PDB file of C-alpha atoms and ligand atoms in Angstrom:
ATOM      1  CA  UNK A   1      16.586-102.059 -41.827  1.00  0.00           C
ATOM      2  CA  UNK A   2      15.607-104.174 -38.806  1.00  0.00           C
ATOM      3  CA  UNK A   3      11.947-105.152 -38.452  1.00  0.00           C
ATOM      4  CA  UNK A   4      10.155-103.583 -35.504  1.00  0.00           C
ATOM      5  CA  UNK A   5       7.926-106.319 -34.190  1.00  0.00           C
ATOM      6  CA  UNK A   6       4.253-105.997 -33.318  1.00  0.00           C
ATOM      7  CA  UNK A   7       2.132-108.307 -31.182  1.00  0.00           C
ATOM      8  CA  UNK A   8      -0.022-110.265 -33.581  1.00  0.00           C
ATOM      9  CA  UNK A   9       0.200-111.903 -36.964  1.00  0.00           C
ATOM     10  CA  UNK A  10      -2.859-113.225 -38.784  1.00  0.00           C
ATOM     11  CA  UNK A  11      -2.480-116.851 -39.838  1.00  0.00           C
ATOM     12  CA  UNK A  12      -5.113-118.795 -41.804  1.00  0.00           C
ATOM     13  CA  UNK A  13      -7.973-117.065 -39.979  1.00  0.00           C
ATOM     14  CA  UNK A  14      -6.551-116.529 -36.472  1.00  0.00           C
ATOM     15  CA  UNK A  15      -4.421-113.927 -34.758  1.00  0.00           C
ATOM     16  CA  UNK A  16      -1.307-115.560 -33.316  1.00  0.00           C
ATOM     17  CA  UNK A  17       1.621-114.069 -31.364  1.00  0.00           C
ATOM     18  CA  UNK A  18       4.394-112.595 -33.559  1.00  0.00           C
ATOM     19  CA  UNK A  19       7.004-115.103 -32.317  1.00  0.00           C
ATOM     20  CA  UNK A  20       4.765-118.102 -33.040  1.00  0.00           C
ATOM     21  CA  UNK A  21       4.553-117.283 -36.771  1.00  0.00           C
ATOM     22  CA  UNK A  22       7.172-119.848 -37.809  1.00  0.00           C
ATOM     23  CA  UNK A  23       7.526-122.465 -40.538  1.00  0.00           C
ATOM     24  CA  UNK A  24       9.513-125.666 -41.064  1.00  0.00           C
ATOM     25  CA  UNK A  25      12.783-125.491 -43.002  1.00  0.00           C
ATOM     26  CA  UNK A  26      11.442-128.194 -45.329  1.00  0.00           C
ATOM     27  CA  UNK A  27       8.466-126.069 -46.394  1.00  0.00           C
ATOM     28  CA  UNK A  28       8.136-125.929 -50.170  1.00  0.00           C
ATOM     29  CA  UNK A  29       8.500-122.128 -50.259  1.00  0.00           C
ATOM     30  CA  UNK A  30      11.983-122.245 -48.731  1.00  0.00           C
ATOM     31  CA  UNK A  31      13.313-124.459 -51.502  1.00  0.00           C
ATOM     32  CA  UNK A  32      11.423-123.284 -54.571  1.00  0.00           C
ATOM     33  CA  UNK A  33      10.344-119.716 -53.850  1.00  0.00           C
ATOM     34  CA  UNK A  34       6.658-120.633 -54.016  1.00  0.00           C
ATOM     35  CA  UNK A  35       5.121-117.538 -52.454  1.00  0.00           C
ATOM     36  CA  UNK A  36       3.016-114.565 -53.490  1.00  0.00           C
ATOM     37  CA  UNK A  37       2.750-111.465 -51.385  1.00  0.00           C
ATOM     38  CA  UNK A  38       1.691-107.842 -51.057  1.00  0.00           C
ATOM     39  CA  UNK A  39       3.036-104.660 -49.535  1.00  0.00           C
ATOM     40  CA  UNK A  40       0.487-102.120 -48.334  1.00  0.00           C
ATOM     41  CA  UNK A  41       0.795 -98.853 -46.444  1.00  0.00           C
ATOM     42  CA  UNK A  42      -1.472 -97.671 -43.684  1.00  0.00           C
ATOM     43  CA  UNK A  43      -1.341 -93.891 -43.226  1.00  0.00           C
ATOM     44  CA  UNK A  44      -1.997 -91.969 -40.028  1.00  0.00           C
ATOM     45  CA  UNK A  45      -4.974 -89.619 -40.308  1.00  0.00           C
ATOM     46  CA  UNK A  46      -6.232 -86.897 -37.999  1.00  0.00           C
ATOM     47  CA  UNK A  47      -8.506 -89.517 -36.472  1.00  0.00           C
ATOM     48  CA  UNK A  48      -7.406 -93.123 -36.715  1.00  0.00           C
ATOM     49  CA  UNK A  49      -5.682 -94.318 -39.845  1.00  0.00           C
ATOM     50  CA  UNK A  50      -6.395 -95.343 -43.419  1.00  0.00           C
ATOM     51  CA  UNK A  51      -5.158 -98.373 -45.349  1.00  0.00           C
ATOM     52  CA  UNK A  52      -4.276 -97.400 -48.920  1.00  0.00           C
ATOM     53  CA  UNK A  53      -6.153 -99.244 -51.670  1.00  0.00           C
ATOM     54  CA  UNK A  54      -6.635-102.354 -49.562  1.00  0.00           C
ATOM     55  CA  UNK A  55      -9.079-104.062 -51.875  1.00  0.00           C
ATOM     56  CA  UNK A  56      -6.859-103.580 -54.955  1.00  0.00           C
ATOM     57  CA  UNK A  57      -3.861-104.991 -53.099  1.00  0.00           C
ATOM     58  CA  UNK A  58      -5.723-108.057 -51.893  1.00  0.00           C
ATOM     59  CA  UNK A  59      -7.196-108.579 -55.360  1.00  0.00           C
ATOM     60  CA  UNK A  60      -3.646-108.515 -56.734  1.00  0.00           C
ATOM     61  CA  UNK A  61      -2.679-111.134 -54.134  1.00  0.00           C
ATOM     62  CA  UNK A  62      -5.530-113.318 -55.367  1.00  0.00           C
ATOM     63  CA  UNK A  63      -4.485-112.684 -58.980  1.00  0.00           C
ATOM     64  CA  UNK A  64      -0.866-113.611 -58.218  1.00  0.00           C
ATOM     65  CA  UNK A  65      -2.105-116.784 -56.511  1.00  0.00           C
ATOM     66  CA  UNK A  66      -4.354-117.626 -59.461  1.00  0.00           C
ATOM     67  CA  UNK A  67      -1.435-117.381 -61.911  1.00  0.00           C
ATOM     68  CA  UNK A  68       0.421-119.946 -59.781  1.00  0.00           C
ATOM     69  CA  UNK A  69      -2.664-122.188 -59.274  1.00  0.00           C
ATOM     70  CA  UNK A  70      -2.676-121.482 -55.549  1.00  0.00           C
ATOM     71  CA  UNK A  71      -6.004-121.821 -53.728  1.00  0.00           C
ATOM     72  CA  UNK A  72      -5.861-119.468 -50.763  1.00  0.00           C
ATOM     73  CA  UNK A  73      -9.178-120.581 -49.291  1.00  0.00           C
ATOM     74  CA  UNK A  74     -10.194-117.002 -48.469  1.00  0.00           C
ATOM     75  CA  UNK A  75     -12.349-114.557 -50.415  1.00  0.00           C
ATOM     76  CA  UNK A  76     -11.395-110.973 -51.161  1.00  0.00           C
ATOM     77  CA  UNK A  77     -13.797-109.804 -48.435  1.00  0.00           C
ATOM     78  CA  UNK A  78     -12.288-112.201 -45.875  1.00  0.00           C
ATOM     79  CA  UNK A  79      -8.756-111.123 -46.729  1.00  0.00           C
ATOM     80  CA  UNK A  80      -9.497-107.402 -46.529  1.00  0.00           C
ATOM     81  CA  UNK A  81     -11.293-107.939 -43.194  1.00  0.00           C
ATOM     82  CA  UNK A  82      -8.275-109.894 -41.951  1.00  0.00           C
ATOM     83  CA  UNK A  83      -5.951-106.981 -42.751  1.00  0.00           C
ATOM     84  CA  UNK A  84      -8.195-104.580 -40.840  1.00  0.00           C
ATOM     85  CA  UNK A  85      -8.275-107.041 -37.904  1.00  0.00           C
ATOM     86  CA  UNK A  86      -4.537-107.370 -37.606  1.00  0.00           C
ATOM     87  CA  UNK A  87      -3.898-103.622 -38.012  1.00  0.00           C
ATOM     88  CA  UNK A  88      -6.491-102.799 -35.368  1.00  0.00           C
ATOM     89  CA  UNK A  89      -5.227-105.529 -33.027  1.00  0.00           C
ATOM     90  CA  UNK A  90      -1.650-104.255 -33.247  1.00  0.00           C
ATOM     91  CA  UNK A  91      -2.649-100.599 -33.034  1.00  0.00           C
ATOM     92  CA  UNK A  92       0.377 -99.345 -34.977  1.00  0.00           C
ATOM     93  CA  UNK A  93       0.071 -96.524 -37.501  1.00  0.00           C
ATOM     94  CA  UNK A  94       1.607 -95.485 -39.784  1.00  0.00           C
ATOM     95  CA  UNK A  95       2.647 -98.971 -40.756  1.00  0.00           C
ATOM     96  CA  UNK A  96       3.498-101.322 -43.559  1.00  0.00           C
ATOM     97  CA  UNK A  97       1.355-104.412 -44.073  1.00  0.00           C
ATOM     98  CA  UNK A  98       2.756-107.622 -45.502  1.00  0.00           C
ATOM     99  CA  UNK A  99       0.233-110.289 -46.530  1.00  0.00           C
ATOM    100  CA  UNK A 100       1.951-113.438 -47.813  1.00  0.00           C
ATOM    101  CA  UNK A 101       0.658-116.767 -49.088  1.00  0.00           C
ATOM    102  CA  UNK A 102       2.949-119.719 -49.724  1.00  0.00           C
ATOM    103  CA  UNK A 103       3.208-123.457 -50.222  1.00  0.00           C
ATOM    104  CA  UNK A 104       3.955-125.000 -46.865  1.00  0.00           C
ATOM    105  CA  UNK A 105       5.266-128.259 -45.451  1.00  0.00           C
ATOM    106  CA  UNK A 106       4.290-131.627 -46.893  1.00  0.00           C
ATOM    107  CA  UNK A 107       6.160-132.940 -49.897  1.00  0.00           C
ATOM    108  CA  UNK A 108       9.575-132.312 -51.365  1.00  0.00           C
ATOM    109  CA  UNK A 109       9.798-132.011 -55.151  1.00  0.00           C
ATOM    110  CA  UNK A 110       9.140-129.283 -57.656  1.00  0.00           C
ATOM    111  CA  UNK A 111       5.449-130.092 -58.209  1.00  0.00           C
ATOM    112  CA  UNK A 112       3.913-128.001 -55.431  1.00  0.00           C
ATOM    113  CA  UNK A 113       0.266-128.963 -55.528  1.00  0.00           C
ATOM    114  CA  UNK A 114       0.167-131.407 -52.602  1.00  0.00           C
ATOM    115  CA  UNK A 115       1.574-128.890 -50.124  1.00  0.00           C
ATOM    116  CA  UNK A 116      -0.797-126.915 -47.898  1.00  0.00           C
ATOM    117  CA  UNK A 117      -1.283-123.196 -48.543  1.00  0.00           C
ATOM    118  CA  UNK A 118      -0.403-120.930 -45.653  1.00  0.00           C
ATOM    119  CA  UNK A 119      -1.617-117.329 -45.494  1.00  0.00           C
ATOM    120  CA  UNK A 120      -0.093-114.829 -43.083  1.00  0.00           C
ATOM    121  CA  UNK A 121      -0.602-111.087 -42.621  1.00  0.00           C
ATOM    122  CA  UNK A 122       1.886-109.071 -40.579  1.00  0.00           C
ATOM    123  CA  UNK A 123       2.192-105.327 -40.018  1.00  0.00           C
ATOM    124  CA  UNK A 124       4.909-103.186 -38.526  1.00  0.00           C
ATOM    125  CA  UNK A 125       6.156 -99.578 -38.442  1.00  0.00           C
ATOM    126  CA  UNK A 126       8.227 -98.697 -41.513  1.00  0.00           C
ATOM    127  CA  UNK A 127       9.728 -95.464 -42.828  1.00  0.00           C
ATOM    128  CA  UNK A 128      11.123 -94.139 -46.086  1.00  0.00           C
ATOM    129  CA  UNK A 129      12.496 -96.692 -48.551  1.00  0.00           C
ATOM    130  CA  UNK A 130      14.663 -94.739 -51.020  1.00  0.00           C
ATOM    131  CA  UNK A 131      16.646 -92.336 -48.841  1.00  0.00           C
ATOM    132  CA  UNK A 132      16.734 -88.586 -49.407  1.00  0.00           C
ATOM    133  CA  UNK A 133      14.053 -86.036 -50.203  1.00  0.00           C
ATOM    134  CA  UNK A 134      16.534 -84.414 -52.580  1.00  0.00           C
ATOM    135  CA  UNK A 135      15.869 -87.072 -55.161  1.00  0.00           C
ATOM    136  CA  UNK A 136      17.366 -90.464 -55.823  1.00  0.00           C
ATOM    137  CA  UNK A 137      20.578 -91.061 -57.758  1.00  0.00           C
ATOM    138  CA  UNK A 138      19.972 -94.232 -59.725  1.00  0.00           C
ATOM    139  CA  UNK A 139      21.577 -96.267 -62.488  1.00  0.00           C
ATOM    140  CA  UNK A 140      20.526 -98.495 -65.328  1.00  0.00           C
ATOM    141  CA  UNK A 141      21.132-102.037 -64.168  1.00  0.00           C
ATOM    142  CA  UNK A 142      23.249-104.540 -66.021  1.00  0.00           C
ATOM    143  CA  UNK A 143      20.516-107.048 -65.121  1.00  0.00           C
ATOM    144  CA  UNK A 144      17.418-107.317 -67.303  1.00  0.00           C
ATOM    145  CA  UNK A 145      13.928-107.664 -65.909  1.00  0.00           C
ATOM    146  CA  UNK A 146      12.153-111.016 -66.244  1.00  0.00           C
ATOM    147  CA  UNK A 147      11.711-112.126 -69.840  1.00  0.00           C
ATOM    148  CA  UNK A 148       8.113-112.593 -71.019  1.00  0.00           C
ATOM    149  CA  UNK A 149       6.851-116.147 -70.652  1.00  0.00           C
ATOM    150  CA  UNK A 150       9.461-117.061 -68.070  1.00  0.00           C
ATOM    151  CA  UNK A 151       8.528-115.645 -64.661  1.00  0.00           C
ATOM    152  CA  UNK A 152       5.191-113.796 -64.919  1.00  0.00           C
ATOM    153  CA  UNK A 153       5.808-110.146 -64.055  1.00  0.00           C
ATOM    154  CA  UNK A 154       2.175-109.490 -63.204  1.00  0.00           C
ATOM    155  CA  UNK A 155       2.382-111.962 -60.317  1.00  0.00           C
ATOM    156  CA  UNK A 156       3.937-110.423 -57.226  1.00  0.00           C
ATOM    157  CA  UNK A 157       5.783-113.634 -56.429  1.00  0.00           C
ATOM    158  CA  UNK A 158       8.625-114.047 -53.958  1.00  0.00           C
ATOM    159  CA  UNK A 159      10.780-115.709 -56.607  1.00  0.00           C
ATOM    160  CA  UNK A 160      10.675-112.587 -58.827  1.00  0.00           C
ATOM    161  CA  UNK A 161      12.570-110.766 -56.127  1.00  0.00           C
ATOM    162  CA  UNK A 162      15.745-112.765 -56.731  1.00  0.00           C
ATOM    163  CA  UNK A 163      15.978-110.673 -59.917  1.00  0.00           C
ATOM    164  CA  UNK A 164      15.126-107.554 -57.892  1.00  0.00           C
ATOM    165  CA  UNK A 165      17.854-108.395 -55.394  1.00  0.00           C
ATOM    166  CA  UNK A 166      20.477-108.569 -58.146  1.00  0.00           C
ATOM    167  CA  UNK A 167      19.392-105.143 -59.416  1.00  0.00           C
ATOM    168  CA  UNK A 168      19.315-103.611 -55.964  1.00  0.00           C
ATOM    169  CA  UNK A 169      22.625-105.061 -54.750  1.00  0.00           C
ATOM    170  CA  UNK A 170      24.482-104.007 -57.886  1.00  0.00           C
ATOM    171  CA  UNK A 171      23.111-100.462 -57.576  1.00  0.00           C
ATOM    172  CA  UNK A 172      24.114-100.256 -53.907  1.00  0.00           C
ATOM    173  CA  UNK A 173      27.624-101.600 -54.494  1.00  0.00           C
ATOM    174  CA  UNK A 174      28.148 -98.991 -57.222  1.00  0.00           C
ATOM    175  CA  UNK A 175      26.936 -96.145 -54.999  1.00  0.00           C
ATOM    176  CA  UNK A 176      23.404 -95.680 -56.364  1.00  0.00           C
ATOM    177  CA  UNK A 177      20.223 -95.859 -54.327  1.00  0.00           C
ATOM    178  CA  UNK A 178      18.368 -97.972 -56.912  1.00  0.00           C
ATOM    179  CA  UNK A 179      18.687 -99.585 -60.324  1.00  0.00           C
ATOM    180  CA  UNK A 180      16.360 -99.371 -63.313  1.00  0.00           C
ATOM    181  CA  UNK A 181      16.182-102.564 -65.317  1.00  0.00           C
ATOM    182  CA  UNK A 182      15.591-102.844 -69.047  1.00  0.00           C
ATOM    183  CA  UNK A 183      13.392-105.619 -70.376  1.00  0.00           C
ATOM    184  CA  UNK A 184      14.971-108.353 -72.494  1.00  0.00           C
ATOM    185  CA  UNK A 185      14.360-106.275 -75.657  1.00  0.00           C
ATOM    186  CA  UNK A 186      16.322-103.363 -74.212  1.00  0.00           C
ATOM    187  CA  UNK A 187      13.335-101.129 -73.420  1.00  0.00           C
ATOM    188  CA  UNK A 188      12.847 -99.461 -70.065  1.00  0.00           C
ATOM    189  CA  UNK A 189      11.051-101.679 -67.566  1.00  0.00           C
ATOM    190  CA  UNK A 190      11.076-100.727 -63.873  1.00  0.00           C
ATOM    191  CA  UNK A 191      13.129-100.498 -60.700  1.00  0.00           C
ATOM    192  CA  UNK A 192      13.727-103.458 -58.394  1.00  0.00           C
ATOM    193  CA  UNK A 193      10.526-102.593 -56.537  1.00  0.00           C
ATOM    194  CA  UNK A 194       9.098 -99.516 -58.277  1.00  0.00           C
ATOM    195  CA  UNK A 195       7.375 -98.424 -61.455  1.00  0.00           C
ATOM    196  CA  UNK A 196       8.983 -95.729 -63.572  1.00  0.00           C
ATOM    197  CA  UNK A 197       7.544 -92.452 -64.876  1.00  0.00           C
ATOM    198  CA  UNK A 198       9.203 -89.838 -67.114  1.00  0.00           C
ATOM    199  CA  UNK A 199       8.064 -86.365 -68.131  1.00  0.00           C
ATOM    200  CA  UNK A 200       9.108 -84.718 -71.386  1.00  0.00           C
ATOM    201  CA  UNK A 201       7.546 -81.652 -72.939  1.00  0.00           C
ATOM    202  CA  UNK A 202       4.648 -81.721 -70.484  1.00  0.00           C
ATOM    203  CA  UNK A 203       3.657 -85.328 -71.314  1.00  0.00           C
ATOM    204  CA  UNK A 204       3.779 -88.080 -68.710  1.00  0.00           C
ATOM    205  CA  UNK A 205       5.315 -91.334 -69.948  1.00  0.00           C
ATOM    206  CA  UNK A 206       5.276 -94.730 -68.281  1.00  0.00           C
ATOM    207  CA  UNK A 207       6.201 -98.200 -69.379  1.00  0.00           C
ATOM    208  CA  UNK A 208       3.277-100.502 -70.245  1.00  0.00           C
ATOM    209  CA  UNK A 209       2.573-103.862 -68.619  1.00  0.00           C
ATOM    210  CA  UNK A 210       4.062-105.671 -71.633  1.00  0.00           C
ATOM    211  CA  UNK A 211       7.537-104.381 -70.703  1.00  0.00           C
ATOM    212  CA  UNK A 212       7.843-106.817 -67.767  1.00  0.00           C
ATOM    213  CA  UNK A 213       6.513-104.538 -65.053  1.00  0.00           C
ATOM    214  CA  UNK A 214       4.334-105.176 -62.055  1.00  0.00           C
ATOM    215  CA  UNK A 215       0.919-103.583 -62.364  1.00  0.00           C
ATOM    216  CA  UNK A 216       1.655-101.126 -59.573  1.00  0.00           C
ATOM    217  CA  UNK A 217      -1.182 -99.798 -57.492  1.00  0.00           C
ATOM    218  CA  UNK A 218       0.677 -96.536 -56.909  1.00  0.00           C
ATOM    219  CA  UNK A 219       1.267 -96.405 -60.683  1.00  0.00           C
ATOM    220  CA  UNK A 220      -2.466 -96.700 -61.217  1.00  0.00           C
ATOM    221  CA  UNK A 221      -3.110 -94.037 -58.564  1.00  0.00           C
ATOM    222  CA  UNK A 222      -0.684 -91.598 -60.208  1.00  0.00           C
ATOM    223  CA  UNK A 223      -2.234 -92.247 -63.630  1.00  0.00           C
ATOM    224  CA  UNK A 224      -5.658 -91.530 -62.119  1.00  0.00           C
ATOM    225  CA  UNK A 225      -4.424 -88.263 -60.592  1.00  0.00           C
ATOM    226  CA  UNK A 226      -2.680 -87.240 -63.826  1.00  0.00           C
ATOM    227  CA  UNK A 227      -5.807 -87.948 -65.868  1.00  0.00           C
ATOM    228  CA  UNK A 228      -7.843 -85.815 -63.511  1.00  0.00           C
ATOM    229  CA  UNK A 229      -5.298 -82.972 -63.784  1.00  0.00           C
ATOM    230  CA  UNK A 230      -5.491 -83.127 -67.579  1.00  0.00           C
ATOM    231  CA  UNK A 231      -1.833 -84.143 -67.972  1.00  0.00           C
ATOM    232  CA  UNK A 232      -1.299 -85.980 -71.291  1.00  0.00           C
ATOM    233  CA  UNK A 233      -0.310 -89.611 -70.645  1.00  0.00           C
ATOM    234  CA  UNK A 234       1.571 -91.950 -72.955  1.00  0.00           C
ATOM    235  CA  UNK A 235       1.997 -95.619 -72.052  1.00  0.00           C
ATOM    236  CA  UNK A 236       4.450 -97.060 -74.573  1.00  0.00           C
ATOM    237  CA  UNK A 237       7.749 -98.884 -74.865  1.00  0.00           C
ATOM    238  CA  UNK A 238      10.470 -96.373 -74.013  1.00  0.00           C
ATOM    239  CA  UNK A 239      14.114 -96.447 -75.087  1.00  0.00           C
ATOM    240  CA  UNK A 240      16.784 -96.209 -72.393  1.00  0.00           C
ATOM    241  CA  UNK A 241      18.018 -92.828 -73.602  1.00  0.00           C
ATOM    242  CA  UNK A 242      14.671 -91.231 -72.718  1.00  0.00           C
ATOM    243  CA  UNK A 243      16.034 -91.361 -69.163  1.00  0.00           C
ATOM    244  CA  UNK A 244      18.853 -89.015 -70.079  1.00  0.00           C
ATOM    245  CA  UNK A 245      16.843 -86.454 -72.058  1.00  0.00           C
ATOM    246  CA  UNK A 246      13.630 -86.309 -70.052  1.00  0.00           C
ATOM    247  CA  UNK A 247      12.724 -83.220 -68.017  1.00  0.00           C
ATOM    248  CA  UNK A 248      11.565 -85.141 -64.943  1.00  0.00           C
ATOM    249  CA  UNK A 249      11.586 -88.737 -63.729  1.00  0.00           C
ATOM    250  CA  UNK A 250      10.126 -90.460 -60.714  1.00  0.00           C
ATOM    251  CA  UNK A 251       9.459 -93.845 -59.174  1.00  0.00           C
ATOM    252  CA  UNK A 252       6.138 -94.973 -57.781  1.00  0.00           C
ATOM    253  CA  UNK A 253       5.504 -97.829 -55.387  1.00  0.00           C
ATOM    254  CA  UNK A 254       4.077 -98.634 -52.008  1.00  0.00           C
ATOM    255  CA  UNK A 255       7.528 -98.452 -50.474  1.00  0.00           C
ATOM    256  CA  UNK A 256       8.882 -95.404 -52.367  1.00  0.00           C
ATOM    257  CA  UNK A 257       5.468 -93.727 -52.727  1.00  0.00           C
ATOM    258  CA  UNK A 258       6.308 -90.953 -55.266  1.00  0.00           C
ATOM    259  CA  UNK A 259      10.075 -90.328 -55.273  1.00  0.00           C
ATOM    260  CA  UNK A 260      11.746 -88.100 -57.835  1.00  0.00           C
ATOM    261  CA  UNK A 261      14.980 -89.108 -59.519  1.00  0.00           C
ATOM    262  CA  UNK A 262      17.829 -86.614 -59.402  1.00  0.00           C
ATOM    263  CA  UNK A 263      20.180 -88.414 -61.752  1.00  0.00           C
ATOM    264  CA  UNK A 264      20.516 -91.554 -63.822  1.00  0.00           C
ATOM    265  CA  UNK A 265      23.989 -92.955 -64.490  1.00  0.00           C
ATOM    266  CA  UNK A 266      25.336 -89.669 -63.055  1.00  0.00           C
ATOM    267  CA  UNK A 267      23.483 -87.648 -65.728  1.00  0.00           C
ATOM    268  CA  UNK A 268      21.346 -84.992 -64.047  1.00  0.00           C
ATOM    269  CA  UNK A 269      17.629 -85.084 -64.830  1.00  0.00           C
ATOM    270  CA  UNK A 270      16.523 -81.513 -65.592  1.00  0.00           C
ATOM    271  CA  UNK A 271      18.307 -79.403 -62.973  1.00  0.00           C
ATOM    272  CA  UNK A 272      18.132 -82.270 -60.481  1.00  0.00           C
ATOM    273  CA  UNK A 273      15.320 -80.786 -58.421  1.00  0.00           C
ATOM    274  CA  UNK A 274      11.764 -82.083 -58.354  1.00  0.00           C
ATOM    275  CA  UNK A 275       9.978 -80.890 -61.524  1.00  0.00           C
ATOM    276  CA  UNK A 276       6.541 -79.239 -61.649  1.00  0.00           C
ATOM    277  CA  UNK A 277       4.553 -82.264 -62.863  1.00  0.00           C
ATOM    278  CA  UNK A 278       6.217 -84.616 -60.381  1.00  0.00           C
ATOM    279  CA  UNK A 279       5.634 -82.030 -57.655  1.00  0.00           C
ATOM    280  CA  UNK A 280       1.943 -81.690 -58.527  1.00  0.00           C
ATOM    281  CA  UNK A 281       1.410 -85.462 -58.565  1.00  0.00           C
ATOM    282  CA  UNK A 282       3.457 -85.898 -55.371  1.00  0.00           C
ATOM    283  CA  UNK A 283       1.332 -83.290 -53.618  1.00  0.00           C
ATOM    284  CA  UNK A 284      -1.981 -84.682 -54.863  1.00  0.00           C
ATOM    285  CA  UNK A 285      -0.962 -88.170 -53.726  1.00  0.00           C
ATOM    286  CA  UNK A 286       0.221 -87.126 -50.266  1.00  0.00           C
ATOM    287  CA  UNK A 287      -2.720 -84.793 -49.711  1.00  0.00           C
ATOM    288  CA  UNK A 288      -5.074 -87.744 -50.120  1.00  0.00           C
ATOM    289  CA  UNK A 289      -3.122 -90.303 -48.110  1.00  0.00           C
ATOM    290  CA  UNK A 290      -2.434 -87.853 -45.297  1.00  0.00           C
ATOM    291  CA  UNK A 291      -6.097 -86.847 -45.152  1.00  0.00           C
ATOM    292  CA  UNK A 292      -5.454 -83.231 -46.238  1.00  0.00           C
ATOM    293  CA  UNK A 293      -7.669 -83.584 -49.329  1.00  0.00           C
ATOM    294  CA  UNK A 294     -10.950 -85.469 -49.697  1.00  0.00           C
ATOM    295  CA  UNK A 295     -10.549 -89.151 -50.466  1.00  0.00           C
ATOM    296  CA  UNK A 296     -12.483 -88.728 -53.716  1.00  0.00           C
ATOM    297  CA  UNK A 297     -11.559 -92.140 -55.116  1.00  0.00           C
ATOM    298  CA  UNK A 298     -12.271 -94.060 -51.886  1.00  0.00           C
ATOM    299  CA  UNK A 299      -8.661 -95.167 -51.695  1.00  0.00           C
ATOM    300  CA  UNK A 300      -8.507 -95.348 -47.891  1.00  0.00           C
ATOM    301  CA  UNK A 301     -10.064 -97.995 -45.661  1.00  0.00           C
ATOM    302  CA  UNK A 302     -10.468 -96.489 -42.191  1.00  0.00           C
ATOM    303  CA  UNK A 303      -9.014 -98.407 -39.249  1.00  0.00           C
ATOM    304  CA  UNK A 304      -9.132 -97.681 -35.548  1.00  0.00           C
ATOM    305  CA  UNK A 305      -5.685 -97.650 -34.001  1.00  0.00           C
ATOM    306  CA  UNK A 306      -5.068 -97.137 -30.311  1.00  0.00           C
ATOM    307  CA  UNK A 307      -1.626 -95.572 -30.512  1.00  0.00           C
ATOM    308  CA  UNK A 308       0.511 -93.755 -33.034  1.00  0.00           C
ATOM    309  CA  UNK A 309       4.090 -94.812 -33.622  1.00  0.00           C
ATOM    310  CA  UNK A 310       6.400 -92.348 -35.360  1.00  0.00           C
ATOM    311  CA  UNK A 311       8.558 -93.714 -38.164  1.00  0.00           C
TER     312      UNK A 311
HETATM  313  C1  PLP B 401       8.793-104.993 -58.994  1.00  0.00           C
HETATM  314  C2  PLP B 401       7.843-103.975 -58.520  1.00  0.00           C
HETATM  315  N1  PLP B 401       7.363-103.060 -59.389  1.00  0.00           N
HETATM  316  C3  PLP B 401       6.497-102.106 -59.012  1.00  0.00           C
HETATM  317  C4  PLP B 401       6.057-102.014 -57.702  1.00  0.00           C
HETATM  318  C5  PLP B 401       5.089-100.944 -57.304  1.00  0.00           C
HETATM  319  O1  PLP B 401       3.836-101.502 -57.046  1.00  0.00           O
HETATM  320  P1  PLP B 401       2.849-100.862 -55.971  1.00  0.00           P
HETATM  321  O2  PLP B 401       2.670 -99.445 -56.361  1.00  0.00           O
HETATM  322  O3  PLP B 401       1.601-101.650 -56.104  1.00  0.00           O
HETATM  323  O4  PLP B 401       3.493-101.013 -54.654  1.00  0.00           O
HETATM  324  C6  PLP B 401       6.533-102.946 -56.769  1.00  0.00           C
HETATM  325  C7  PLP B 401       6.071-102.902 -55.371  1.00  0.00           C
HETATM  326  O5  PLP B 401       5.170-103.606 -55.012  1.00  0.00           O
HETATM  327  C8  PLP B 401       7.431-103.941 -57.185  1.00  0.00           C
HETATM  328  O6  PLP B 401       7.900-104.831 -56.316  1.00  0.00           O
END
């Protein structure tokens, strides 16, 4: 989907015009994928808007950078303030926020350390990611997720998304809206850009971090809501066939939010409609982000936006 531009992008401490946010083709990141990034949603509220779990997202950016020995030169407080600045300057809500840090222009060669770090934060209007409120029809991918001790799954690094692209393209070509990848041991891992949850017999199952998943912030939010609702939670390695015999299944992620799965590999999940536990978690999540329920976990950072843009 085409990007709708906004006016400003934050770059290394300053707001610059959108069209000036450019890099040289010989920048290290272009050749070797040396970037880490985040995706954050800002929700429209009755008054102003709220950025969802800003601090946790920017901490994950710092964690991703730390894994790759990248020094961003900004503290967590500076980075969260920068996000608020750019969102308020652009005045667009609801929106998607994309902070990215990468190795810039300087030296060619795999060893990246002599290249300067560049940090940018952009935001723009963005709508639904997995189409259809009727549930997503997905498949198990023929591609595995990243093997342990190869590309670190806990780092949200640009290079990881070459694997995601293979999963996503294959799913699309075969008529599915998304693919679920297994880890290299054949256990369920995650979607190309989403964490996976299953429900069976009233228990909520999700794959643990050791199964090559990103530590999703929406995943954590759903686990928090489920805990509070008294839903039993099991985080354990899950065999592929759990997908076919579960009562409910859903994806979580900043892009997909909470999206229920209608079928996997053309096998209907339950009766294909959103199940009661998914529905309850979906409602609890959207009530908070849309400002219909109290923000009891302090998940939203308020921002002042001048105008609302429908997406
Ligand atoms: C591979 C992958 N897994 C899971 C997620 C979900 O994470 P979050 O809920 O923090 O957006 C994402 C999205 O960032 C992702 O790219």
